Structures are given as C-alpha cells and as structure tokens.
C-alpha cells in the first residue's frame, strides 16, 4: 500500500504500522460507502485506480496504492455481482444482441442472440469491464460478415458433401448393372482360359489381363457401395449441422450489422468498452439500484 506520509523515516515503526492499517481501513470504508450509494464510478476507481488513471483521466488522485482491491479479494465475486446490474443494463443498449447468464455469483457467460441453438460466445468480466470472446466463435462471425451475399461460410462444404452423396447414390443404383457386367467378364475370362495353353498368344494374354483389370475395378466400386449407405447417412448429418450453423450465423450477421454496420466497428466498440462505460458514469454519482 502507498501512504501519504511525507517522510516515513520520521515515524516510529509502531506509528508507521498504525498509519498503514488506518489507510487500509479508510479504503474499506470508502469502498463500502460507494457500494451503499451505488456509486459505480467510485467503485471502479477504487478497485482499479491504475487503469482508471491511465485510460480515463491522469488527474485522478490515488491515495490507496496501485492494487488496493487485493485487500478485499475474497469479496471479488460479490462486488462483480453488485456491479453487473447497471453494466448489463448499459450493454443491453450498446450490444442488444448479447444475452448473459450468471453461471456462478459474479461470473457471466455471454450468448449471441435469444434464438434456438444460439452460440455461447464467451464471458463477461464485470470488474474489468471486458468481454472475453472465444477466438473460434469470433473468427466465424468475422468470416460470415466478409463473405459474399450469395454464399455462406459452409456453402462450399455443403456442395461438396451433396455431390459426394449423389455419386454414392449412383453407385448403389448401378449395383445390378455392375453385377451383370461382372458375370459377363467372368464368363469371358473362362472362355479365354479354355482357349489358352502353355504357349498362349500375346494377344490372348492382353485380353485376359484387360478382363482381370475390369473385374478388379468393379470390385473396387462394389467396396464403395458396401459402405455407401452409412457414408450417405453421415454426410446428411453433417449437411444438417452445417446448414443449422449457417442459419445461426445469418441471424448473428443481421443483428450485428443492424447495430454496428461492420465487424471493425463492432471490434472498436468492444475494445473501448471500459472507457465508454466509465465515461458514461462520470457526473451521474449514484446510479440505478437494481437490488
């Protein structure tokens, strides 16, 4: 803890210890009073003086040291829960597509949208006034906002899987034709064997090899057909999941562009959240008490 005594050397060890303890007591009393007044700005000043001084105003006078909130760190969850009321009210206006679930006291999960199959997008750090988004979810949102209007993030993969299923279905449809063709080739192979002998001609050997190659190719196609029904089923499940994701991302795209127009604007507002929110509290003093 920092202290305001001009010359510590002039104090006895007892007086210095008492001064530091009194300073800690003053801090706790100030924090308690700010909470009682629901003065959220004062609370944020007291729990993070260095950041407030650096990002809001350099003129802020901090008499309690750089990290005074460590004194009451066992109350962090309670303070976060208390501050969340007005912060989430503010966020509902600035980021109307985000919804919050308090998974434990003072700990919030962020969801994008209130529609079915919405995505869990990250967490809200109330004490630091920050979003902590999942990198992969944020990346998908950025991609869908930059993709062409006639496409989706998964459209190419859906086309690929659909074409694969069509080819596999053709394999199944042609199974009877291949069976008949194989019977014909086996018969031809047998007939050539009857013609052959110890000194069969080169032409006869080529014919026999050609037939063997055709039979081998039919066998490969039959192997594909054997696993085709399960592969088709798996691909259909993948297509359904990808289509659902495209639908969800489409909702997110519409919601975000309605508020921010571009992904870059959204990111800028996210980065400025601490400054914007605390600036909105300046001059308000006590704010709405939600309980």
PDB file of N, CA and C in Angstrom, residues 8 17 43 78 121 123 210 212 289:
ATOM      1  N   UNK A   8       8.477   8.926   5.839  1.00  0.00           N
ATOM      2  CA  UNK A   8       8.309   7.732   6.651  1.00  0.00           C
ATOM      3  C   UNK A   8       9.433   7.567   7.669  1.00  0.00           C
ATOM      4  N   UNK A  17       3.186   1.433  11.169  1.00  0.00           N
ATOM      5  CA  UNK A  17       2.281   0.290  11.059  1.00  0.00           C
ATOM      6  C   UNK A  17       0.841   0.743  11.281  1.00  0.00           C
ATOM      7  N   UNK A  43     -16.712   3.013  -7.320  1.00  0.00           N
ATOM      8  CA  UNK A  43     -16.285   1.633  -7.076  1.00  0.00           C
ATOM      9  C   UNK A  43     -15.197   1.234  -8.061  1.00  0.00           C
ATOM     10  N   UNK A  78     -18.658 -11.048  -5.096  1.00  0.00           N
ATOM     11  CA  UNK A  78     -19.801 -10.266  -4.615  1.00  0.00           C
ATOM     12  C   UNK A  78     -19.811  -8.874  -5.241  1.00  0.00           C
ATOM     13  N   UNK A 121     -20.788 -17.374 -26.686  1.00  0.00           N
ATOM     14  CA  UNK A 121     -19.788 -16.544 -27.353  1.00  0.00           C
ATOM     15  C   UNK A 121     -18.564 -16.233 -26.504  1.00  0.00           C
ATOM     16  N   UNK A 123     -17.283 -14.845 -22.263  1.00  0.00           N
ATOM     17  CA  UNK A 123     -17.627 -14.449 -20.900  1.00  0.00           C
ATOM     18  C   UNK A 123     -17.543 -12.934 -20.760  1.00  0.00           C
ATOM     19  N   UNK A 210      -6.818 -57.521 -69.534  1.00  0.00           N
ATOM     20  CA  UNK A 210      -7.809 -56.455 -69.622  1.00  0.00           C
ATOM     21  C   UNK A 210      -9.076 -56.824 -68.862  1.00  0.00           C
ATOM     22  N   UNK A 212      -9.267 -58.986 -66.403  1.00  0.00           N
ATOM     23  CA  UNK A 212      -8.922 -59.008 -64.980  1.00  0.00           C
ATOM     24  C   UNK A 212      -8.950 -57.595 -64.385  1.00  0.00           C
ATOM     25  N   UNK A 289     -30.270   1.595  -8.672  1.00  0.00           N
ATOM     26  CA  UNK A 289     -30.069   0.464  -7.771  1.00  0.00           C
ATOM     27  C   UNK A 289     -31.071  -0.630  -8.129  1.00  0.00           C
TER      28      UNK A 289
END
